[in-house]
Short mmCIF file of C-alpha atoms in Angstrom, two decimals:
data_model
loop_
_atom_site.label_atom_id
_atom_site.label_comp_id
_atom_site.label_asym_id
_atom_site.label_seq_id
_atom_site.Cartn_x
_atom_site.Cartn_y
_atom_site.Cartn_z
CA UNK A 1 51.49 10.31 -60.29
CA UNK A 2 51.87 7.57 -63.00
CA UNK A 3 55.03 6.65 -62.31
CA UNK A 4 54.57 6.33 -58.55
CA UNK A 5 51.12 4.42 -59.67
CA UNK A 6 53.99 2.29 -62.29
CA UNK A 7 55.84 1.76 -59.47
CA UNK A 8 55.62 -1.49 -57.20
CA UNK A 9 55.23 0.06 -53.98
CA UNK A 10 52.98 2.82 -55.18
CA UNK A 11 49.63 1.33 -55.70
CA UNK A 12 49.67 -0.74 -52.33
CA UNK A 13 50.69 2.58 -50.59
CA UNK A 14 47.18 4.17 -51.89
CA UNK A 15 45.41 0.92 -50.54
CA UNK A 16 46.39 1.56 -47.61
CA UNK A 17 45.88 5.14 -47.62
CA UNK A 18 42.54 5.17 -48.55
CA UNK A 19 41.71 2.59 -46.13
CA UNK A 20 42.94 4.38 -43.63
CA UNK A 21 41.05 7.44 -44.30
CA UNK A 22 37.31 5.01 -44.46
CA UNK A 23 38.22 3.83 -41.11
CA UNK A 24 38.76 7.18 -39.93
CA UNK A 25 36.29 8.81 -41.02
CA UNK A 26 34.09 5.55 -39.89
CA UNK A 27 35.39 6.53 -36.34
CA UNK A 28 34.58 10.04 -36.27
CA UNK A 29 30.86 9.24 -37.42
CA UNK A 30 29.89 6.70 -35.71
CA UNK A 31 27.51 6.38 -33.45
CA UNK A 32 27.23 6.83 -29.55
CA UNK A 33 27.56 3.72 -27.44
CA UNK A 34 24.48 3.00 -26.14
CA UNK A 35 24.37 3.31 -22.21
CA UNK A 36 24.29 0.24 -20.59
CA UNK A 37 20.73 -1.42 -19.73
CA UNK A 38 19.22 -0.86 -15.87
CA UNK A 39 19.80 -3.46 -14.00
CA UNK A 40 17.00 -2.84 -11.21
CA UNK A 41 13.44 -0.59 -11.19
CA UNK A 42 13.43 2.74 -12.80
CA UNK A 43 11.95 5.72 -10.81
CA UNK A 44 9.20 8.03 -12.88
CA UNK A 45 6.21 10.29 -12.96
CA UNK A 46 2.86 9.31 -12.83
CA UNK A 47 1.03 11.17 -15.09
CA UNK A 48 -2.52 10.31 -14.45
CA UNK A 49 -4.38 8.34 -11.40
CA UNK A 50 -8.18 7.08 -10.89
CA UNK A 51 -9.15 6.13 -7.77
CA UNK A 52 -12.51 4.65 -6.67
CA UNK A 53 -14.31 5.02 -2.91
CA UNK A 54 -17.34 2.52 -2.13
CA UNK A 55 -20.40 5.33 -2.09
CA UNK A 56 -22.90 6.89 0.05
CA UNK A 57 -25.03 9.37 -0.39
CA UNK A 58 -24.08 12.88 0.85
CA UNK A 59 -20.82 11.19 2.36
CA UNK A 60 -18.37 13.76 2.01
CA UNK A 61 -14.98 12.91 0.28
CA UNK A 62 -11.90 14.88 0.96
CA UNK A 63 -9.73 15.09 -2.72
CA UNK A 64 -5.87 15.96 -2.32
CA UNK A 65 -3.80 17.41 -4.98
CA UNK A 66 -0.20 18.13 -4.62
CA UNK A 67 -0.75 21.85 -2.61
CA UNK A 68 -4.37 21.84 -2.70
CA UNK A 69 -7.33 19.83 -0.69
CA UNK A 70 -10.95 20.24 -1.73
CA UNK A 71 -13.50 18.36 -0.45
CA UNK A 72 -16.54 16.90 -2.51
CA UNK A 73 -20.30 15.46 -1.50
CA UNK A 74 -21.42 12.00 -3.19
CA UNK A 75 -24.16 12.67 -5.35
CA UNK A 76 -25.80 9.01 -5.13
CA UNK A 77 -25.29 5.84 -3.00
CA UNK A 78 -22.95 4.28 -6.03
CA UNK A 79 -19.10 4.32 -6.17
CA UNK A 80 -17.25 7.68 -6.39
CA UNK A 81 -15.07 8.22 -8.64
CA UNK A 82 -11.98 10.53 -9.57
CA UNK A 83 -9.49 10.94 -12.04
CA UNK A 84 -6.18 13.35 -11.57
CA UNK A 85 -2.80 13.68 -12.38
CA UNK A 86 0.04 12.28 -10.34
CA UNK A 87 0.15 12.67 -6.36
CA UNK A 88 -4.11 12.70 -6.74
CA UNK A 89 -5.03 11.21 -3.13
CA UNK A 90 -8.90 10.93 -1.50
CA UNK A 91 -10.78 9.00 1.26
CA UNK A 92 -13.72 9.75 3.81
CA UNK A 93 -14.42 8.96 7.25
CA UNK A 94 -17.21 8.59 9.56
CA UNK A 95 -18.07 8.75 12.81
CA UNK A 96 -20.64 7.12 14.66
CA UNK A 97 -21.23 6.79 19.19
CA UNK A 98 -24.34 4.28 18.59
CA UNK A 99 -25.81 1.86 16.67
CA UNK A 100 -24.21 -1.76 15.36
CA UNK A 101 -21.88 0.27 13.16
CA UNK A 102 -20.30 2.16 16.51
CA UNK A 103 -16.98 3.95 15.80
CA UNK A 104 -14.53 5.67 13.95
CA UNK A 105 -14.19 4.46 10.31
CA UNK A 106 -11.63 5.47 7.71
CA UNK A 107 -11.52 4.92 3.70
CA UNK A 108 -8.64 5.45 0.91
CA UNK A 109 -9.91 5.34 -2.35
CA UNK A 110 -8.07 2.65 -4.03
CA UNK A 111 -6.77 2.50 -7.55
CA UNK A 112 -7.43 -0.47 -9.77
CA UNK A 113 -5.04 -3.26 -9.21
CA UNK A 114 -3.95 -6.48 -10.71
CA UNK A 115 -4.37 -8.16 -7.01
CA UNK A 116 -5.39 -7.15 -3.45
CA UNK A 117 -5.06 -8.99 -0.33
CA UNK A 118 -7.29 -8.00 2.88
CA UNK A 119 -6.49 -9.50 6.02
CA UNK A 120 -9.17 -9.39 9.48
CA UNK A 121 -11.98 -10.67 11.24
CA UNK A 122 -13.69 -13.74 9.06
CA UNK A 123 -17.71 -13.67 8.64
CA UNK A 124 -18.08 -16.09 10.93
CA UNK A 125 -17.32 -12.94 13.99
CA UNK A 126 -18.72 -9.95 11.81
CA UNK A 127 -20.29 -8.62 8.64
CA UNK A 128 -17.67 -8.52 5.99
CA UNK A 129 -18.84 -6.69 2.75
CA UNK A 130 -16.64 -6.57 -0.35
CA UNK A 131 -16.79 -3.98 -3.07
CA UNK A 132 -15.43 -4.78 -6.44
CA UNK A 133 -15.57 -2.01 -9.05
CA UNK A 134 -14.54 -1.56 -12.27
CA UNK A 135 -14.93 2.30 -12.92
CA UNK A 136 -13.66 1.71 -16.93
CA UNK A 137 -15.72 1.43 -20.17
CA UNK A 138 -14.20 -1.97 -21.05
CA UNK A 139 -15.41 -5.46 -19.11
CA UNK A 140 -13.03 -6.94 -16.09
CA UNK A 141 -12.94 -10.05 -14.09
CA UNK A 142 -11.85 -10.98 -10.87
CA UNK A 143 -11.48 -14.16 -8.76
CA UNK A 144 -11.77 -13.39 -5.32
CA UNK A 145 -10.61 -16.13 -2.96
CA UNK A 146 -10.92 -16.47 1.08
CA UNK A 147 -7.79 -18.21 3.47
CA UNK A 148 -8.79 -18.86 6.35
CA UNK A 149 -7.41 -21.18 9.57
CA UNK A 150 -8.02 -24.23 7.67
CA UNK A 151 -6.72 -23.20 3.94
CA UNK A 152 -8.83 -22.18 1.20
CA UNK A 153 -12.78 -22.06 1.88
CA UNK A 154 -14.58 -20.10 -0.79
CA UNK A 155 -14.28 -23.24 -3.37
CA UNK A 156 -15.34 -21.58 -6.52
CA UNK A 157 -18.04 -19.65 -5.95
CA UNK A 158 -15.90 -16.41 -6.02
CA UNK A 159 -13.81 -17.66 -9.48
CA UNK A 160 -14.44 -15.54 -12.82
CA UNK A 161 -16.94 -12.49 -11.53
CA UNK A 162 -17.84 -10.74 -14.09
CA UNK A 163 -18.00 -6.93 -13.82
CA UNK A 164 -19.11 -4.82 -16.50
CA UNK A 165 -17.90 -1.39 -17.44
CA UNK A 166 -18.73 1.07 -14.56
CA UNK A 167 -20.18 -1.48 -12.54
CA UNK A 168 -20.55 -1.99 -8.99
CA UNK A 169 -20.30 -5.25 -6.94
CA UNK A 170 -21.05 -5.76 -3.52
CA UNK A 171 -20.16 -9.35 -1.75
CA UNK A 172 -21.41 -10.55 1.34
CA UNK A 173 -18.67 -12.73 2.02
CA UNK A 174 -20.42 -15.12 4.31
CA UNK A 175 -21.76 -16.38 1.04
CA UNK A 176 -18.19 -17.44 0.10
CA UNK A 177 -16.95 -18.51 3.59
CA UNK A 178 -19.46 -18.36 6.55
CA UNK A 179 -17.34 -20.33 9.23
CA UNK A 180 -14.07 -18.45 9.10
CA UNK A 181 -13.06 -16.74 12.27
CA UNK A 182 -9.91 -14.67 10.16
CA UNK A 183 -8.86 -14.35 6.80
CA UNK A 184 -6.83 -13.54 4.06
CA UNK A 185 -8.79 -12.48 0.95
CA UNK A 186 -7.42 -11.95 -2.23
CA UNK A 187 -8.79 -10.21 -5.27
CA UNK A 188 -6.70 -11.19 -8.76
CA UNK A 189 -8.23 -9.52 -12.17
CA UNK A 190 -7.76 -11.80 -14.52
CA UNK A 191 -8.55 -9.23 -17.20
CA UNK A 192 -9.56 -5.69 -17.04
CA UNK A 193 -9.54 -3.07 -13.80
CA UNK A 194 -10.68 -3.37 -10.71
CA UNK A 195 -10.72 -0.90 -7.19
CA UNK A 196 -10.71 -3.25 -3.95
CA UNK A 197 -12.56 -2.00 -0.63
CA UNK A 198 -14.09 -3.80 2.41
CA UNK A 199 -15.82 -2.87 5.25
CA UNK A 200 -15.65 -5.08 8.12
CA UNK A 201 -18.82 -4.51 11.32
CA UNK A 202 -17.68 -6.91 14.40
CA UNK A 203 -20.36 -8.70 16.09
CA UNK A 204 -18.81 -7.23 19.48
CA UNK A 205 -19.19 -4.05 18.38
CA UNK A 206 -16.50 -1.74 16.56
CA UNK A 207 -16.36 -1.05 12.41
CA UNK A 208 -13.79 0.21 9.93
CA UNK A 209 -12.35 -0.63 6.38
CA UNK A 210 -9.94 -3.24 5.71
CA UNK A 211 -6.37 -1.44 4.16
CA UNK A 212 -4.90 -3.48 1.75
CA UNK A 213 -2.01 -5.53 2.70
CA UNK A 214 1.58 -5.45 0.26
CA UNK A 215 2.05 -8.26 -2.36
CA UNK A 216 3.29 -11.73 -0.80
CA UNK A 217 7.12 -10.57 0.38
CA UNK A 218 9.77 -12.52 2.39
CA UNK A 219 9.89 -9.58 4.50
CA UNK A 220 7.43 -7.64 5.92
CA UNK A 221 6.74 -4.54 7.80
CA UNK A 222 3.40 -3.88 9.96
CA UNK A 223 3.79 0.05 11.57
CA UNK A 224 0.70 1.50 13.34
CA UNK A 225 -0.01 -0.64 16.47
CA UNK A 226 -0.75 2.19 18.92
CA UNK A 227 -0.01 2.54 22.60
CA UNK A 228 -2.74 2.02 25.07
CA UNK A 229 -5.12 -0.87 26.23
CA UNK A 230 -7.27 -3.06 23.92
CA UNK A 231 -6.31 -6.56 21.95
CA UNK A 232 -3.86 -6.50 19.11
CA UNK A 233 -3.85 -9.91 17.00
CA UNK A 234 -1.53 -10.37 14.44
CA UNK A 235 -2.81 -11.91 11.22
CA UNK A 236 -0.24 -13.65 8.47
CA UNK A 237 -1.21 -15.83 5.51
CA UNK A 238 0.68 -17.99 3.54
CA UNK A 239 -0.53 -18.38 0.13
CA UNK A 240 1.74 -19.92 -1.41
CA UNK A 241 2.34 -23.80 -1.55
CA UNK A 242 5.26 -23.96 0.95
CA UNK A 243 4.90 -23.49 4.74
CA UNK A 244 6.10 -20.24 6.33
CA UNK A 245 8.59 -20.38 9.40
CA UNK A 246 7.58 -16.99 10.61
CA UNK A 247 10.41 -15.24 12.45
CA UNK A 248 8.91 -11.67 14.57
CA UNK A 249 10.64 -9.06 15.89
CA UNK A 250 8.90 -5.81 17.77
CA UNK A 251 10.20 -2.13 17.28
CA UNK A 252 8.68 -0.14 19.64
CA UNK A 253 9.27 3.64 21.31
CA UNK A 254 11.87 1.84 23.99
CA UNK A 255 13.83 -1.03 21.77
CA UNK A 256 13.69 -3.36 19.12
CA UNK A 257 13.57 -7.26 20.34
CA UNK A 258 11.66 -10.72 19.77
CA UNK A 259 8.44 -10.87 22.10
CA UNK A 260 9.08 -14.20 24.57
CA UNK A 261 7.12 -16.73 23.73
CA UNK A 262 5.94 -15.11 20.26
CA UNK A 263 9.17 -15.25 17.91
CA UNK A 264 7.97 -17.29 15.60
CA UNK A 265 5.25 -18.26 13.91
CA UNK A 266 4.09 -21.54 11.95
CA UNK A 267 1.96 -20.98 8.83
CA UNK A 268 1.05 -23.88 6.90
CA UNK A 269 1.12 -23.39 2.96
CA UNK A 270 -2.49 -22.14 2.19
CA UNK A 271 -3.63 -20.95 5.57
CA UNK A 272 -4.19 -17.43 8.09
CA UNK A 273 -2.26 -18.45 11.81
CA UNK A 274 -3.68 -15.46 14.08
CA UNK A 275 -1.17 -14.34 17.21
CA UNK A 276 -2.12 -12.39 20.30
CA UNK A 277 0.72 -10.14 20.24
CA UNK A 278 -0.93 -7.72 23.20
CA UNK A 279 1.44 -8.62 25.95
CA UNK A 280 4.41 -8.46 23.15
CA UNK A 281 4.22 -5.27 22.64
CA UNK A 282 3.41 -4.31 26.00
CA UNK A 283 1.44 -1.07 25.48
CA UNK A 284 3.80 0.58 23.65
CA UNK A 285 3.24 2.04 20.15
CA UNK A 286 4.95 -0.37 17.89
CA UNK A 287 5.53 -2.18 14.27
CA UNK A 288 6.13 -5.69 13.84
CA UNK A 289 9.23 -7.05 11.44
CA UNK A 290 8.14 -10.48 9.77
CA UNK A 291 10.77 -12.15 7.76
CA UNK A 292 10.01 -16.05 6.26
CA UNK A 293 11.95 -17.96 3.85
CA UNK A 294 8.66 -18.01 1.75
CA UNK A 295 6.30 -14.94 0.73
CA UNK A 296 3.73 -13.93 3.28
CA UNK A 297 1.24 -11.13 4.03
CA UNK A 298 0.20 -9.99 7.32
CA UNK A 299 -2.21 -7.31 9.45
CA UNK A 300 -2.86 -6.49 13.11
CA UNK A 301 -6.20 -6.00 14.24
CA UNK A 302 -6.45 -3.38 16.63
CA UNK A 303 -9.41 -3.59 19.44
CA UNK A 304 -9.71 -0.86 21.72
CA UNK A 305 -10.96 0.08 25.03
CA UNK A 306 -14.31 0.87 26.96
CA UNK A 307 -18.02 -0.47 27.49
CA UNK A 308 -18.11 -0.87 23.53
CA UNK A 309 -14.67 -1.02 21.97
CA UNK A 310 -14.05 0.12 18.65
CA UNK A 311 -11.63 -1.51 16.28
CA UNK A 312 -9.12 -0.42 13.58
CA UNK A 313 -6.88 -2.38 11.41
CA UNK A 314 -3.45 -1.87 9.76
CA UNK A 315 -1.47 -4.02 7.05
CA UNK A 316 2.12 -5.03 5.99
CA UNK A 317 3.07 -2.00 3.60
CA UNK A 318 6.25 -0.54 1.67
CA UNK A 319 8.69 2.20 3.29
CA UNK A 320 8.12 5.77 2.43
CA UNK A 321 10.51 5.73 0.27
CA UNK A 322 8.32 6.92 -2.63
CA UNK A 323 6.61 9.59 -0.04
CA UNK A 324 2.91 8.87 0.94
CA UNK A 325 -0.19 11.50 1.42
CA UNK A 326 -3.37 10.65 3.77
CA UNK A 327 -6.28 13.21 2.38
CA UNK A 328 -8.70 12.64 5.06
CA UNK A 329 -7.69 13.77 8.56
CA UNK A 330 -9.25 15.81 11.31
CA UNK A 331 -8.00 17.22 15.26
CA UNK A 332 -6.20 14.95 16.74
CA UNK A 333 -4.33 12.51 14.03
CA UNK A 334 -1.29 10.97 14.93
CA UNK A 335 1.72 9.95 12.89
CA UNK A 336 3.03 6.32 14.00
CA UNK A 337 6.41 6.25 12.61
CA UNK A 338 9.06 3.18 12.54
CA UNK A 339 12.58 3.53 11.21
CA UNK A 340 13.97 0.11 10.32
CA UNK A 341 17.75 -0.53 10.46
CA UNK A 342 19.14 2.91 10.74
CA UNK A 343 17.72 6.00 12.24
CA UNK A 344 15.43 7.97 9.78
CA UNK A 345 14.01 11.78 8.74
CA UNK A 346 10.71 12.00 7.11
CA UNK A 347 9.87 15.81 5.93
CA UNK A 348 5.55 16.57 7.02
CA UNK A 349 3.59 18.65 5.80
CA UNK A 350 -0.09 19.79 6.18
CA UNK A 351 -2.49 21.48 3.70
CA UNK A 352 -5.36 22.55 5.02
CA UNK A 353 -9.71 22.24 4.86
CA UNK A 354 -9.17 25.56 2.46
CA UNK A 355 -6.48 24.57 0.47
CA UNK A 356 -3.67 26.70 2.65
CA UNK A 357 -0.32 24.49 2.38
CA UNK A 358 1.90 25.36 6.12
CA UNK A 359 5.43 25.64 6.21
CA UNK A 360 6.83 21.76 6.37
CA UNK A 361 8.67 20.41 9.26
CA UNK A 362 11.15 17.37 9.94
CA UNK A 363 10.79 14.22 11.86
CA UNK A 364 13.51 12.13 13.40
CA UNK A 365 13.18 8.58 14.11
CA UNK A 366 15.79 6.70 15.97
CA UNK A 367 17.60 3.54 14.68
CA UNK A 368 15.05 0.72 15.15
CA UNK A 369 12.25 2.55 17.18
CA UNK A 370 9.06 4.07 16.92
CA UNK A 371 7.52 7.45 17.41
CA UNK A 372 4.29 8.71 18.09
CA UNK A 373 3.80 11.78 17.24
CA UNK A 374 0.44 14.19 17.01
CA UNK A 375 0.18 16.15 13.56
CA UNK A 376 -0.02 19.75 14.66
CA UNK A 377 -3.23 20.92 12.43
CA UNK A 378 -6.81 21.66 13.55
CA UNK A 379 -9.92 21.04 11.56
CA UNK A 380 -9.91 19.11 8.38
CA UNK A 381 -6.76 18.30 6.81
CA UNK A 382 -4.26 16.32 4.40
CA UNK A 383 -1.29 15.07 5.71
CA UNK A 384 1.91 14.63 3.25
CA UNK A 385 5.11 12.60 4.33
CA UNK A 386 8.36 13.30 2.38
CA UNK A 387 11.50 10.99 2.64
CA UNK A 388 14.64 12.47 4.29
CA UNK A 389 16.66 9.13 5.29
CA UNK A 390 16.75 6.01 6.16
CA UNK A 391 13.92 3.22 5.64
CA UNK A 392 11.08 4.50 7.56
CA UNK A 393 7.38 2.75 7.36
CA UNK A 394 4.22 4.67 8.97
CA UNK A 395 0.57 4.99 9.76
CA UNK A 396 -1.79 7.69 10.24
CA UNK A 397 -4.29 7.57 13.86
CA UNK A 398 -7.02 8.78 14.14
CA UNK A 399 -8.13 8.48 17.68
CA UNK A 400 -11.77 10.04 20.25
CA UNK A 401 -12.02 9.50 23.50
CA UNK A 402 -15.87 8.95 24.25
CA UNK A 403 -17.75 7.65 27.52
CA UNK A 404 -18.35 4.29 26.43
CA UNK A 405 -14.98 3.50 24.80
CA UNK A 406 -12.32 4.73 22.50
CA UNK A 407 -13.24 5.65 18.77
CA UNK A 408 -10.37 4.82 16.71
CA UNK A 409 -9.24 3.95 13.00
CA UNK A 410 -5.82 3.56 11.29
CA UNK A 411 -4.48 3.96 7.51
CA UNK A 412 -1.63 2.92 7.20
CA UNK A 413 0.71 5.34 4.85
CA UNK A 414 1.10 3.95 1.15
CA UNK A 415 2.97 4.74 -1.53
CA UNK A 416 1.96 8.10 -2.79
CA UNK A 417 0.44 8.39 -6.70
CA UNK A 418 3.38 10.90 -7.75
CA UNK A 419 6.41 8.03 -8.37
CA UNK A 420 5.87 4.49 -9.26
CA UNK A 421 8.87 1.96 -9.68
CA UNK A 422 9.13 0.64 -13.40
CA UNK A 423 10.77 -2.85 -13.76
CA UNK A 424 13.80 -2.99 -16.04
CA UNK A 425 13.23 -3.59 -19.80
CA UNK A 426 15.24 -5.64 -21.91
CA UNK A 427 15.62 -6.12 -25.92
CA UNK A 428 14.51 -9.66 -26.66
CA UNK A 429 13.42 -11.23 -29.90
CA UNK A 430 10.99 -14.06 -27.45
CA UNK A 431 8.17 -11.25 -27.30
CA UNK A 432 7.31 -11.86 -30.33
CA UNK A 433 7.94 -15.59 -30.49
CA UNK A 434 5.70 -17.97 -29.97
#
């Protein structure tokens, strides 16, 4: 050994040895390469949901559970409400053939949200009454803010409500904008949590709740516009500060096509533009397609038929591509169903008044049409939509025929509570610069 050391090639040898054997055995050990960042939404679990209904006394609330449906009364007159895990759905309706408040009505207890938007009937043509709680132990605050024909009209008496922890807050919103014939509210919490509902009671006659439109999208779907006689008027605001060049196509039972003389629509920045789209759609159960260079929201009041019409509303919404669940159905519920682009499959299933789950079955939808179809279920019931294929977009109808005019109501099918979409995350030293 010392005379290969002594020797002049020797000691470089050993250099060169023992590096080798370091960088080998750096090689073996080292770590895993990290898999590379998502580059769009993650899917995953909701663990836990709350969900708040405006209250009445002895109203009785229908509370789904993935395989279960149980139904509870309201104690009191104040806000109910519940707290699940994932896939938790609820809602009420109510029925009335007299009286101001005439008709079918139909509630989904909302969850807490960052922002809302509401689109219908302004105060000036009915009685539109907010509800703003905050069912957690820690303060919120909200700005609520009404669009109407001529832009922004609440000024800023809606700006910075306070709430306080499990309160209640009702809003008359003729206080905020008494002349508006439509609008476009929106509801932003600037901090804390706050559920969204309003009930709308038409000076003709006819009452439901308002469903809460999607977030401000270059493209959006409205499903749910049923078949029959009656007004439809298609609501779209444009809240940002850029006008909207609103281009609208029709997908109904028979074809997909623009309506003559309503394929587009102007929408200064700021403003609601209202649209009879009645003749459009000719009847025929049907969604409407918006697309806009700029972000828009839009909703289709429904009026129907008789001595004393009722009235029903339904919103721009996502596909079912997360599933969706209605809790609150009863004989006679239909399933409005659009597929968008290519044909679609949507897997139903019903669970019923006792808890009793039936055996699901499938639901085509041709390319670019729309089909109405009846839920087969008696009694009381919750409803629960699974995605198959394609990009499908829905709405539950409720519908009574009655002597002096149709009894309707619409909800149109959300997002159910058991997947949420979580934005990519990325490693950046700026979150904790400042």
């Amino acid at each position: 050994m010392k005379a290969f050391v002594e020797n002049r090639f020797g000691l470089p040898a050993l250099v060169v040895v023992a590096l080798a054997a370091m960088y080998g055995i750096a090689y073996v050990t080292r770590p895993a390469p990290l898999p590379p960042p998502p580059t769009g939404p993650t899917k995953v679990a909701v663990e836990s949901v709350t969900t708040v209904c405006p209250g009445a006394k002895d109203r009785r609330v229908d509370v789904y559970l993935p395989g279960s449906l149980t139904t509870e009364t309201m104690e009191s007159g104040g806000p109910y409400v519940t707290k699940g895990p994932g896939g938790l759905e609820a809602g009420y309706l109510t029925r009335a053939t007299s009286g101001a408040a005439r008709g079918l009505a139909g509630v989904r207890c909302t969850e807490p949200a960052p922002a809302t938007w509401l689109l219908g009937p302004g105060p000036a043509d009915a009685d539109v009454r907010l509800h703003l709680t905050n069912a957690d132990k820690a303060p919120a605050m909200a700005d609520v803010q009404v669009y109407a024909v001529e832009g922004l009209v609440s000024g800023d008496a809606g700006i910075g409500l306070e709430i306080k922890p499990g309160e209640h807050r009702e809003i008359d919103l003729k206080t905020l904008a008494p002349s508006a014939d439509v609008m476009a509210v929106s509801v932003t919490t600037t901090f804390g949590r706050v559920a969204v509902a309003a009930r709308t009671v038409l000076e003709s006659g006819g009452v439901d709740w308002l469903p809460a439109a999607g977030t401000p999208a270059t493209r959006v779907v409205v499903p749910g516009i049923p078949k029959g006689g009656g007004l439809r008027r298609l609501l779209v605001a444009a809240p940002g500060e850029t006008d909207a060049a609103v281009q609208i196509r029709a997908v109904s039972e028979d074809a997909e096509y623009a309506m003559k003389g309503r394929e587009t629509l102007d929408v200064p920045a700021g403003t609601v533009a209202a649209l009879d789209v009645t003749t459009g759609i000719a009847g025929s159960a049907a969604a409407l397609v918006l697309t806009s260079p700029t972000p828009i929201v839009a909703g289709v009041t429904i009026i129907g038929t008789g001595e004393k019409p009722d009235v029903a509303y339904t919103a721009g919404t996502p596909s079912l591509a997360l599933g969706s669940a209605v809790a609150r159905n009863t004989t006679g519920a239909r399933l409005l169903l659009t597929a968008v682009g290519a044909a679609g499959k949507v897997r139903v299933q019903v669970v019923g008044a006792k808890g009793k789950a039936e055996s699901p079955y499938e639901l085509e939808i041709p390319a670019d049409r729309t089909r109405d179809v009846r839920v087969k279920a008696k009694g009381d019931f919750a409803v629960v939509l699974t995605p198959i294929a394609g990009e499908v977009y829905g709405t539950r109808l409720q519908e009574e025929r009655h002597k002096s005019g149709t009894l309707l109501t619409a909800q149109p099918l959300a997002p159910a509570r058991t997947w949420t979409m979580l934005p990519a995350l990325t490693d950046t030293p700026r979150v904790v610069l400042p």
